[in-house]
Coordinates of N, CA and C in Angstrom, one line a residue:
Chain U
G57 N -111.8 101.6 -59.8 CA -112.6 103.1 -60.0 C -112.6 103.4 -61.5
E58 N -113.2 103.9 -62.3 CA -113.2 104.2 -63.6 C -111.8 103.9 -64.1
N59 N -112.3 103.9 -65.5 CA -110.8 103.8 -66.1 C -111.2 104.5 -67.6
V60 N -110.4 105.1 -67.8 CA -110.9 105.9 -68.8 C -109.8 105.9 -70.0
E61 N -110.3 105.1 -71.3 CA -109.4 105.2 -72.3 C -109.5 105.9 -73.7
Q62 N -108.2 106.5 -74.3 CA -109.0 107.9 -75.0 C -107.7 107.5 -76.6
H63 N -108.0 107.3 -77.9 CA -107.5 107.4 -78.5 C -107.8 108.2 -79.7
P64 N -107.1 108.5 -81.0 CA -105.5 108.5 -80.6 C -104.6 109.2 -80.0
S65 N -104.1 109.0 -79.7 CA -103.2 110.0 -78.7 C -102.7 111.3 -79.9
T66 N -102.1 111.3 -80.9 CA -102.1 112.5 -81.7 C -103.4 112.5 -83.0
L67 N -103.6 113.3 -83.7 CA -104.1 113.3 -84.7 C -103.8 114.5 -85.7
S68 N -103.5 114.3 -87.0 CA -103.6 115.5 -87.9 C -104.3 115.5 -89.0
V69 N -105.0 116.7 -89.2 CA -105.9 116.2 -90.3 C -105.8 117.8 -91.3
Q70 N -106.5 118.2 -92.2 CA -106.2 119.2 -93.2 C -107.1 119.8 -92.8
E71 N -107.2 121.3 -93.0 CA -108.1 122.5 -92.6 C -109.3 121.8 -93.3
G72 N -110.9 121.4 -92.9 CA -112.0 121.4 -93.4 C -112.6 119.9 -93.4
D73 N -111.2 118.7 -92.8 CA -111.7 117.6 -92.5 C -112.6 117.6 -91.4
S74 N -112.8 116.1 -91.1 CA -113.2 116.2 -89.6 C -112.4 115.3 -88.8
A75 N -112.8 114.9 -87.9 CA -111.9 115.0 -86.5 C -112.4 113.9 -85.9
V76 N -112.4 112.4 -85.2 CA -113.0 111.8 -84.1 C -112.2 111.4 -83.3
I77 N -112.4 111.6 -82.3 CA -111.7 111.2 -80.8 C -112.8 110.3 -80.3
K78 N -112.1 109.2 -80.0 CA -113.0 108.2 -79.4 C -112.3 107.7 -77.5
C79 N -112.9 107.6 -76.6 CA -113.1 107.2 -75.4 C -113.7 106.2 -74.8
T80 N -113.4 105.0 -74.2 CA -114.2 104.0 -73.1 C -113.6 104.2 -72.1
Y81 N -114.7 104.0 -71.2 CA -115.0 104.1 -69.8 C -115.3 102.4 -69.5
S82 N -114.8 102.5 -67.9 CA -115.4 100.7 -67.8 C -116.6 100.8 -66.3
D83 N -116.6 101.7 -65.6 CA -118.2 102.3 -65.0 C -118.9 102.1 -65.2
S84 N -120.3 101.2 -65.2 CA -121.1 101.9 -66.4 C -121.9 102.3 -65.4
A85 N -122.1 102.5 -64.2 CA -123.0 103.9 -63.9 C -122.9 105.1 -63.9
S86 N -121.3 105.1 -64.8 CA -121.1 106.8 -65.3 C -122.0 107.2 -65.7
N87 N -122.1 108.6 -65.5 CA -123.2 109.2 -66.2 C -123.4 110.9 -66.9
Y88 N -122.4 110.6 -67.1 CA -121.6 112.4 -67.5 C -120.4 112.4 -68.0
F89 N -120.1 112.9 -69.4 CA -119.0 113.0 -70.0 C -118.2 113.6 -70.6
P90 N -117.8 114.8 -70.5 CA -117.3 116.0 -70.5 C -115.9 115.8 -72.0
W91 N -115.9 116.5 -72.4 CA -115.0 116.9 -73.2 C -114.4 118.0 -72.7
Y92 N -112.9 118.1 -72.6 CA -111.8 119.3 -72.4 C -111.0 119.9 -73.2
K93 N -111.0 121.2 -73.9 CA -110.2 121.6 -74.7 C -108.9 122.0 -74.0
Q94 N -107.6 121.8 -74.2 CA -106.4 122.8 -74.0 C -105.5 123.1 -75.1
E95 N -105.7 124.3 -75.1 CA -104.9 124.9 -76.3 C -103.1 125.1 -74.9
L96 N -102.4 125.2 -75.9 CA -100.7 125.2 -75.7 C -100.8 126.5 -74.2
G97 N -100.1 126.1 -73.3 CA -100.4 126.8 -72.2 C -101.5 127.4 -71.2
K98 N -102.7 126.6 -71.8 CA -104.0 127.8 -71.2 C -104.4 126.6 -70.3
R99 N -105.9 126.6 -70.2 CA -106.4 125.8 -68.9 C -107.5 124.8 -69.8
P100 N -107.3 124.3 -69.1 CA -108.6 123.4 -69.7 C -109.4 123.8 -69.8
Q101 N -111.0 123.5 -71.0 CA -112.2 124.3 -71.0 C -113.2 123.3 -71.2
L102 N -114.0 123.5 -70.7 CA -115.3 122.7 -71.5 C -115.8 122.9 -72.4
I103 N -116.0 122.3 -73.4 CA -116.2 122.2 -75.0 C -117.6 122.1 -75.2
I104 N -118.0 120.7 -74.5 CA -119.2 119.9 -74.6 C -119.1 118.6 -74.2
D105 N -120.7 118.5 -73.5 CA -120.5 117.2 -72.4 C -121.9 116.5 -72.5
I106 N -122.0 115.5 -71.9 CA -123.3 114.7 -72.8 C -123.8 113.7 -71.4
R107 N -124.9 113.7 -71.1 CA -125.5 113.0 -69.9 C -126.0 111.4 -70.5
S108 N -125.7 110.8 -69.6 CA -126.2 109.1 -70.1 C -127.4 109.1 -70.7
N109 N -128.5 110.3 -70.6 CA -129.9 109.5 -71.0 C -129.8 110.2 -72.3
V110 N -129.4 110.9 -73.1 CA -129.0 111.1 -74.2 C -128.1 110.4 -75.1
G111 N -128.4 110.3 -76.3 CA -127.4 109.8 -77.3 C -126.0 110.5 -77.9
E112 N -126.9 111.3 -78.6 CA -125.8 112.4 -79.3 C -126.1 113.9 -78.4
K113 N -125.4 114.6 -78.9 CA -125.5 116.3 -78.8 C -124.9 117.3 -79.7
K114 N -125.3 118.1 -80.5 CA -124.1 119.1 -81.1 C -124.4 120.3 -80.8
D115 N -123.0 121.5 -80.6 CA -122.9 122.5 -80.7 C -122.3 123.3 -82.0
Q116 N -122.6 123.5 -82.7 CA -122.4 124.1 -84.2 C -121.1 123.1 -85.2
R117 N -120.4 122.8 -84.5 CA -119.0 122.4 -85.8 C -118.9 121.4 -84.6
I118 N -118.9 120.7 -83.4 CA -118.6 120.0 -82.6 C -119.8 119.0 -82.3
A119 N -119.8 118.1 -82.1 CA -120.7 116.6 -81.4 C -120.1 115.7 -80.7
V120 N -121.0 115.4 -79.9 CA -120.8 114.0 -78.8 C -121.7 112.7 -79.2
T121 N -121.3 111.9 -78.9 CA -122.2 110.9 -79.4 C -121.5 109.6 -78.0
L122 N -122.7 109.1 -77.3 CA -122.1 108.1 -76.3 C -123.0 106.5 -76.5
N123 N -122.3 105.5 -76.4 CA -123.3 104.5 -76.6 C -122.7 104.0 -75.4
K124 N -124.3 103.8 -74.5 CA -123.7 103.3 -73.3 C -123.8 101.5 -73.3
T125 N -124.3 101.0 -74.2 CA -124.0 99.4 -74.3 C -122.2 99.4 -74.0
A126 N -121.9 99.7 -75.0 CA -120.6 99.3 -75.7 C -119.9 100.2 -74.8
K127 N -120.1 101.4 -74.2 CA -119.2 102.2 -72.8 C -118.5 103.2 -73.7
H128 N -118.9 103.4 -74.9 CA -117.8 104.6 -75.5 C -118.4 105.5 -75.8
F129 N -117.9 106.9 -75.6 CA -118.6 108.0 -76.5 C -117.2 108.3 -77.5
S130 N -117.9 109.0 -78.1 CA -116.6 110.2 -79.4 C -116.7 111.6 -79.6
L131 N -115.6 112.6 -79.8 CA -115.7 114.1 -80.2 C -116.2 113.8 -81.7
H132 N -116.3 114.4 -82.4 CA -116.8 115.0 -83.8 C -116.8 116.1 -83.8
I133 N -115.6 116.8 -84.7 CA -115.5 118.4 -84.7 C -115.3 117.6 -86.7
T134 N -116.0 118.6 -87.0 CA -116.1 118.9 -88.5 C -115.7 120.3 -89.0
E135 N -115.5 120.3 -90.4 CA -115.0 121.5 -91.1 C -113.7 122.5 -89.7
T136 N -112.9 121.6 -89.6 CA -112.2 121.6 -88.6 C -111.1 122.6 -89.3
Q137 N -110.7 123.7 -88.5 CA -109.7 125.4 -88.7 C -108.6 124.9 -88.1
P138 N -107.4 125.6 -88.4 CA -106.4 126.0 -87.5 C -106.2 126.0 -85.9
E139 N -107.2 127.0 -85.4 CA -107.7 127.3 -84.3 C -108.4 125.8 -83.5
D140 N -108.7 124.7 -83.9 CA -108.7 123.9 -83.5 C -107.7 123.1 -82.9
S141 N -106.8 123.7 -83.0 CA -105.7 122.7 -83.0 C -105.3 122.7 -81.5
A142 N -105.0 121.4 -80.7 CA -105.1 121.6 -79.3 C -104.9 120.3 -78.3
V143 N -105.0 120.2 -77.0 CA -105.2 119.0 -76.9 C -106.6 118.9 -76.4
Y144 N -107.1 117.8 -76.5 CA -108.9 117.1 -76.6 C -108.6 116.6 -74.9
F145 N -109.3 116.5 -74.0 CA -109.4 115.7 -73.2 C -111.1 114.7 -72.6
C146 N -111.4 113.3 -72.9 CA -112.1 112.9 -72.2 C -112.5 113.0 -70.7
A147 N -113.4 112.5 -70.3 CA -113.4 112.4 -68.6 C -115.0 111.4 -68.6
A148 N -114.7 110.9 -67.3 CA -116.4 110.2 -67.0 C -115.8 110.2 -65.5
P149 N -116.3 110.3 -64.5 CA -116.7 110.3 -63.3 C -116.7 108.8 -62.7
P150 N -116.9 108.7 -61.5 CA -116.7 107.1 -60.9 C -118.3 106.8 -60.5
R151 N -118.4 105.6 -60.0 CA -119.5 105.3 -59.4 C -120.3 106.5 -58.7
R152 N -121.6 106.3 -58.9 CA -122.1 107.2 -57.5 C -122.1 107.3 -56.2
G153 N -122.4 108.1 -55.9 CA -121.6 108.2 -55.0 C -120.5 108.7 -54.0
S154 N -119.5 109.0 -55.5 CA -118.4 109.6 -55.6 C -118.8 111.3 -55.6
T155 N -117.7 112.3 -55.1 CA -118.2 113.6 -55.3 C -118.0 114.1 -56.4
L156 N -119.1 114.7 -56.7 CA -119.6 115.6 -58.0 C -117.7 116.1 -58.4
G157 N -117.7 116.5 -59.7 CA -116.3 116.9 -60.0 C -115.2 116.3 -59.7
R158 N -115.3 114.8 -59.7 CA -114.5 114.2 -59.2 C -114.6 113.3 -60.9
L159 N -113.5 113.6 -61.5 CA -113.5 113.4 -63.1 C -112.1 112.5 -62.9
Y160 N -112.4 111.1 -63.7 CA -111.1 110.6 -64.7 C -110.8 110.6 -66.0
F161 N -109.9 111.0 -66.3 CA -109.4 111.7 -67.5 C -108.8 111.3 -68.1
G162 N -109.0 111.0 -69.4 CA -108.5 109.9 -70.5 C -107.2 111.0 -71.1
R163 N -106.3 110.1 -71.6 CA -104.6 110.3 -71.7 C -104.5 111.9 -72.7
G164 N -105.5 112.4 -73.2 CA -105.3 113.2 -74.4 C -105.4 112.6 -75.7
T165 N -105.5 113.9 -76.7 CA -105.2 113.6 -78.0 C -104.8 115.2 -78.5
Q166 N -103.5 115.0 -79.3 CA -103.3 116.8 -79.3 C -103.5 116.6 -81.0
L167 N -105.0 117.2 -81.3 CA -105.5 117.4 -82.6 C -104.3 118.8 -83.3
T168 N -104.1 118.2 -84.4 CA -103.4 119.4 -85.2 C -103.9 119.5 -86.6
V169 N -104.4 120.7 -86.8 CA -105.0 120.9 -88.2 C -104.2 121.3 -89.0
W170 N -103.9 121.4 -90.3 CA -102.7 121.8 -91.1 C -103.8 122.9 -91.8
P171 N -103.6 124.0 -92.6 CA -103.9 125.0 -93.1 C -103.9 124.2 -94.4
Chain Q
E296 N -116.2 135.8 -69.2 CA -116.7 134.9 -68.4 C -115.5 135.1 -67.3
P297 N -116.0 134.4 -65.7 CA -115.1 134.5 -64.6 C -114.4 133.6 -64.7
E298 N -112.8 133.3 -64.1 CA -112.0 132.4 -64.3 C -111.6 132.5 -62.7
V299 N -111.0 131.1 -62.6 CA -110.1 130.9 -61.8 C -108.8 130.8 -61.7
T300 N -108.0 131.2 -60.4 CA -106.9 132.3 -61.0 C -105.7 131.3 -60.2
Q301 N -104.3 130.9 -60.5 CA -104.1 130.5 -59.6 C -102.5 130.8 -59.6
T302 N -101.5 131.0 -58.8 CA -100.1 131.1 -58.4 C -99.5 130.3 -57.8
P303 N -98.4 130.6 -57.7 CA -97.7 131.3 -58.9 C -97.8 130.2 -60.2
S304 N -97.4 130.7 -61.8 CA -98.0 130.1 -62.7 C -96.7 128.6 -63.1
H305 N -95.4 129.1 -62.3 CA -94.3 128.4 -62.3 C -93.6 128.4 -60.9
Q306 N -93.3 127.2 -60.1 CA -92.8 127.2 -58.8 C -91.9 125.7 -59.3
V307 N -90.2 126.4 -58.8 CA -89.1 125.8 -58.0 C -88.6 125.2 -57.2
T308 N -88.4 124.0 -56.9 CA -88.0 123.8 -55.2 C -87.0 122.6 -55.4
Q309 N -86.6 123.0 -53.9 CA -86.1 121.4 -53.8 C -86.2 120.4 -53.3
M310 N -86.4 119.1 -53.4 CA -86.2 118.4 -52.3 C -86.8 118.2 -51.0
G311 N -87.6 118.0 -50.7 CA -87.8 118.1 -49.0 C -88.3 119.8 -48.4
Q312 N -88.5 120.6 -49.2 CA -88.9 121.4 -49.1 C -90.3 121.7 -49.2
E313 N -91.3 122.6 -48.5 CA -92.6 122.6 -48.4 C -93.3 124.0 -49.7
V314 N -94.2 123.5 -50.4 CA -94.5 124.4 -51.4 C -95.8 124.7 -51.5
I315 N -96.4 125.7 -51.0 CA -98.0 126.2 -51.5 C -98.1 127.0 -52.0
L316 N -99.6 125.8 -53.0 CA -100.4 126.3 -54.6 C -101.4 127.4 -53.7
R317 N -101.6 127.9 -54.8 CA -102.2 129.2 -54.4 C -103.5 129.4 -55.4
C318 N -104.4 129.6 -55.0 CA -106.1 129.7 -56.5 C -107.0 130.4 -55.7
V319 N -107.5 131.1 -56.7 CA -108.6 131.8 -56.1 C -110.0 131.3 -57.0
P320 N -110.9 130.5 -56.2 CA -111.8 129.9 -57.2 C -112.9 131.5 -57.4
I321 N -113.9 130.8 -58.5 CA -114.8 131.3 -59.1 C -115.4 131.9 -57.7
S322 N -116.0 133.2 -57.2 CA -117.0 133.6 -56.4 C -117.7 132.9 -55.8
N323 N -118.8 132.7 -56.9 CA -119.8 132.2 -56.2 C -119.7 130.5 -56.5
H324 N -118.5 129.9 -56.4 CA -118.8 128.2 -56.3 C -118.1 128.3 -55.1
L325 N -118.6 126.9 -54.3 CA -118.7 126.2 -53.7 C -117.8 125.1 -53.1
Y326 N -117.7 124.5 -54.5 CA -117.2 123.2 -54.4 C -115.5 123.4 -55.4
F327 N -114.8 123.1 -54.4 CA -113.2 123.1 -55.2 C -112.4 121.5 -55.2
Y328 N -111.2 122.2 -55.9 CA -110.8 120.7 -56.7 C -109.5 121.3 -56.8
W329 N -108.5 120.1 -56.5 CA -107.4 120.0 -57.0 C -106.8 118.8 -57.9
Y330 N -106.5 118.8 -58.9 CA -106.4 117.9 -59.9 C -104.3 118.2 -60.2
R331 N -103.7 117.2 -60.8 CA -102.6 117.2 -61.3 C -102.2 116.6 -62.3
Q332 N -101.3 117.1 -63.7 CA -101.1 116.3 -64.8 C -99.4 115.9 -64.8
I333 N -99.2 115.2 -64.3 CA -97.5 114.8 -64.3 C -97.2 114.9 -66.5
L334 N -96.1 115.4 -66.6 CA -96.3 115.1 -68.0 C -96.5 114.5 -68.7
G335 N -97.5 114.0 -69.9 CA -97.0 113.1 -70.8 C -98.2 112.4 -70.4
Q336 N -99.2 112.7 -69.0 CA -99.7 111.2 -68.1 C -101.1 112.2 -68.1
K337 N -101.8 111.1 -67.4 CA -103.4 111.8 -67.6 C -103.9 112.6 -66.3
V338 N -104.8 113.6 -66.6 CA -105.2 114.6 -65.5 C -105.5 113.9 -64.6
E339 N -105.1 113.7 -63.0 CA -105.5 113.0 -62.5 C -106.2 113.7 -60.8
F340 N -107.3 113.5 -60.2 CA -108.0 114.3 -59.3 C -107.3 114.1 -58.4
L341 N -106.9 115.0 -57.4 CA -106.2 114.6 -56.0 C -107.2 114.9 -54.7
V342 N -108.1 115.9 -54.6 CA -108.9 116.0 -53.6 C -109.9 117.2 -54.1
S343 N -111.0 117.2 -53.3 CA -112.2 117.8 -53.8 C -112.8 118.3 -52.0
F344 N -113.3 119.5 -51.9 CA -113.3 120.7 -51.1 C -114.9 121.4 -51.3
Y345 N -115.6 120.8 -49.7 CA -116.4 121.5 -49.9 C -117.3 122.0 -48.4
N346 N -117.9 123.4 -48.3 CA -118.3 123.1 -46.6 C -117.0 123.4 -45.8
N347 N -116.0 123.5 -46.3 CA -114.5 123.6 -45.2 C -113.8 122.8 -44.6
E348 N -114.6 121.5 -45.9 CA -113.7 120.2 -45.5 C -113.1 119.4 -46.4
I349 N -112.5 118.4 -46.9 CA -112.4 117.5 -47.9 C -113.5 116.7 -47.9
S350 N -114.5 116.1 -49.2 CA -115.3 115.6 -49.5 C -114.9 114.5 -50.0
E351 N -113.5 114.0 -50.7 CA -112.9 113.2 -50.9 C -111.7 113.3 -51.7
K352 N -110.5 112.3 -51.4 CA -109.5 112.8 -51.5 C -109.0 111.3 -52.4
S353 N -107.9 111.4 -53.5 CA -107.7 110.1 -54.0 C -106.6 109.4 -53.2
E354 N -105.6 108.5 -53.5 CA -104.9 107.9 -53.1 C -103.7 108.3 -53.2
I355 N -103.4 109.4 -54.1 CA -102.7 110.2 -54.2 C -102.2 111.1 -53.1
F356 N -103.3 111.6 -52.7 CA -103.3 112.8 -51.8 C -103.1 112.0 -49.9
D357 N -101.8 112.1 -50.3 CA -101.5 111.4 -48.9 C -101.1 112.6 -47.6
D358 N -100.5 112.0 -46.5 CA -100.6 112.9 -45.6 C -99.2 113.7 -46.0
Q359 N -98.6 113.7 -46.9 CA -98.0 115.3 -47.3 C -98.3 116.5 -47.7
F360 N -99.9 115.7 -48.2 CA -100.7 116.9 -48.5 C -101.7 117.6 -47.9
S361 N -102.1 118.6 -47.8 CA -103.1 119.4 -47.2 C -103.5 120.6 -48.2
V362 N -104.8 121.2 -47.8 CA -105.2 122.0 -48.3 C -107.0 122.8 -47.2
E363 N -106.6 124.0 -48.0 CA -107.2 124.7 -46.4 C -107.8 126.1 -47.5
R364 N -108.6 126.9 -46.6 CA -109.2 127.9 -47.3 C -108.8 128.7 -46.1
P365 N -107.9 129.4 -46.0 CA -108.0 130.1 -45.1 C -108.8 131.5 -44.8
D366 N -109.3 131.7 -46.3 CA -110.0 132.8 -46.0 C -111.7 132.8 -47.4
G367 N -112.3 133.8 -47.2 CA -113.6 133.7 -47.7 C -112.7 133.5 -49.6
S368 N -111.3 133.6 -50.2 CA -111.4 133.4 -51.2 C -110.7 132.7 -52.0
N369 N -109.7 132.5 -50.8 CA -108.3 131.6 -51.4 C -108.4 130.1 -50.9
F370 N -107.6 129.5 -51.8 CA -107.9 127.7 -51.8 C -106.3 127.7 -52.2
T371 N -106.1 126.6 -51.1 CA -104.4 126.6 -51.2 C -104.4 124.8 -50.9
L372 N -103.4 124.6 -51.8 CA -102.5 122.8 -51.8 C -101.3 123.2 -50.9
K373 N -100.9 122.3 -50.3 CA -99.7 122.5 -49.5 C -98.9 120.8 -49.7
I374 N -97.4 121.0 -49.5 CA -97.2 119.7 -50.3 C -95.9 120.3 -48.7
R375 N -96.2 119.3 -47.9 CA -95.4 119.7 -46.9 C -93.7 119.2 -46.7
S376 N -93.4 118.4 -47.9 CA -92.1 117.9 -48.1 C -91.9 116.9 -49.5
T377 N -91.5 117.8 -50.9 CA -91.4 117.1 -51.9 C -90.3 116.6 -52.1
K378 N -91.0 115.9 -53.2 CA -90.4 114.6 -53.7 C -90.1 114.7 -55.0
L379 N -89.2 114.5 -55.7 CA -89.4 114.3 -57.1 C -90.0 114.1 -57.8
E380 N -90.9 112.9 -57.7 CA -92.1 112.8 -58.0 C -92.9 113.6 -58.5
D381 N -93.3 114.9 -57.2 CA -94.3 115.4 -57.2 C -94.6 116.8 -58.6
S382 N -93.1 116.4 -59.0 CA -92.9 117.5 -60.2 C -94.2 117.2 -61.5
A383 N -94.8 118.1 -61.6 CA -96.5 117.9 -62.4 C -96.9 119.4 -62.1
M384 N -97.9 119.5 -63.1 CA -99.2 121.2 -63.5 C -99.5 120.1 -62.5
Y385 N -100.2 121.3 -61.8 CA -101.2 121.3 -60.3 C -102.5 122.3 -61.0
F386 N -103.6 121.9 -61.7 CA -104.7 122.4 -61.5 C -105.5 122.4 -60.3
C387 N -106.0 123.8 -60.4 CA -107.3 124.5 -59.5 C -108.3 124.2 -60.1
A388 N -109.6 123.7 -59.9 CA -110.8 124.0 -60.5 C -111.8 124.0 -59.1
S389 N -112.9 125.0 -59.9 CA -114.0 125.0 -58.9 C -115.5 124.7 -59.6
R390 N -116.9 124.6 -59.0 CA -117.7 124.9 -59.3 C -118.9 125.3 -58.7
T391 N -119.7 125.2 -59.7 CA -121.0 126.2 -59.1 C -122.0 125.4 -58.0
P392 N -122.6 125.5 -57.0 CA -123.8 124.8 -56.3 C -124.8 124.4 -57.0
R393 N -125.3 124.7 -58.3 CA -126.7 124.8 -58.9 C -126.6 123.3 -59.2
Q394 N -128.1 123.0 -59.1 CA -128.0 121.8 -59.2 C -127.9 121.1 -60.5
G395 N -127.5 120.4 -60.7 CA -127.1 119.7 -62.3 C -126.3 120.5 -63.1
T396 N -125.5 121.1 -62.7 CA -124.5 121.6 -63.2 C -122.9 120.9 -62.8
E397 N -122.3 119.9 -63.8 CA -121.3 119.7 -63.5 C -119.8 120.2 -63.9
K398 N -120.3 121.6 -64.7 CA -119.3 121.9 -65.3 C -117.8 122.8 -64.2
L399 N -116.9 121.8 -64.6 CA -115.8 122.3 -64.1 C -114.8 123.4 -64.4
F400 N -114.3 124.7 -63.9 CA -113.8 125.8 -64.2 C -112.6 125.6 -64.0
F401 N -111.4 125.2 -64.7 CA -110.4 125.0 -64.6 C -109.1 126.6 -64.3
G402 N -108.1 126.4 -63.1 CA -107.6 127.7 -63.4 C -106.3 127.2 -64.5
S403 N -105.5 128.0 -64.6 CA -104.5 127.6 -65.5 C -102.9 127.1 -65.5
G404 N -103.2 126.6 -64.0 CA -102.2 125.3 -63.2 C -101.1 126.3 -63.1
T405 N -100.4 125.3 -61.7 CA -99.1 126.1 -61.4 C -97.6 124.7 -61.8
Q406 N -97.1 124.7 -62.7 CA -95.8 124.0 -63.0 C -95.0 123.8 -61.9
L407 N -94.7 123.0 -60.8 CA -94.1 122.7 -60.2 C -93.0 121.5 -60.6
S408 N -91.9 122.6 -60.0 CA -90.1 121.6 -60.4 C -89.6 121.2 -59.1
V409 N -89.8 119.7 -58.6 CA -89.0 119.6 -57.7 C -87.3 118.9 -58.3
L410 N -86.4 119.8 -58.0 CA -85.1 119.4 -58.2 C -84.6 118.7 -57.0

């Protein structure tokens, strides 16, 4: 099955700095890469996703880049704010033919933004 | 935004007991999932459910687990005889049937503790 590795496990930045979280995946057939944010005690929520036919996608302060050749994708948060503090999970689906919605998740990155 | 709701938020049970975790997916969603997260580990897929039957299950989802959609709104996960290693946060998720939309909506989870 798919193997998703995520780094770093913890990340501390000063407010206003940028944060980058990286994930690698093993299945070259994977074609959809979401990022979820989970605040303490709350549900995981999708913040951005990217498909394999696109190299980069931006949504305000958040961007995701995808390198299909190297099989890695990254989450970039610019101008970080304390409310960005949360656990961030990357995910990827297994090979085609598997159920849509089945995702393999990374271990998560605890991002802390210090004011 | 509509939400997936899960009850209870916490469940404590004795080893060997049966537990039922309940979920109410978003009303127009047709695909339903259970995931779990053991403390400090990855979020793991358990099972997907569509059209009143299981469409895919992981190796974790053994004979002790079952899912059911007893009526038009609830989606349940039953663990017949709990084991210590079943202790985890269990997330229900649902997805719209709309083509090209893979976004999963997660519930806030049920923390299951098996003593």
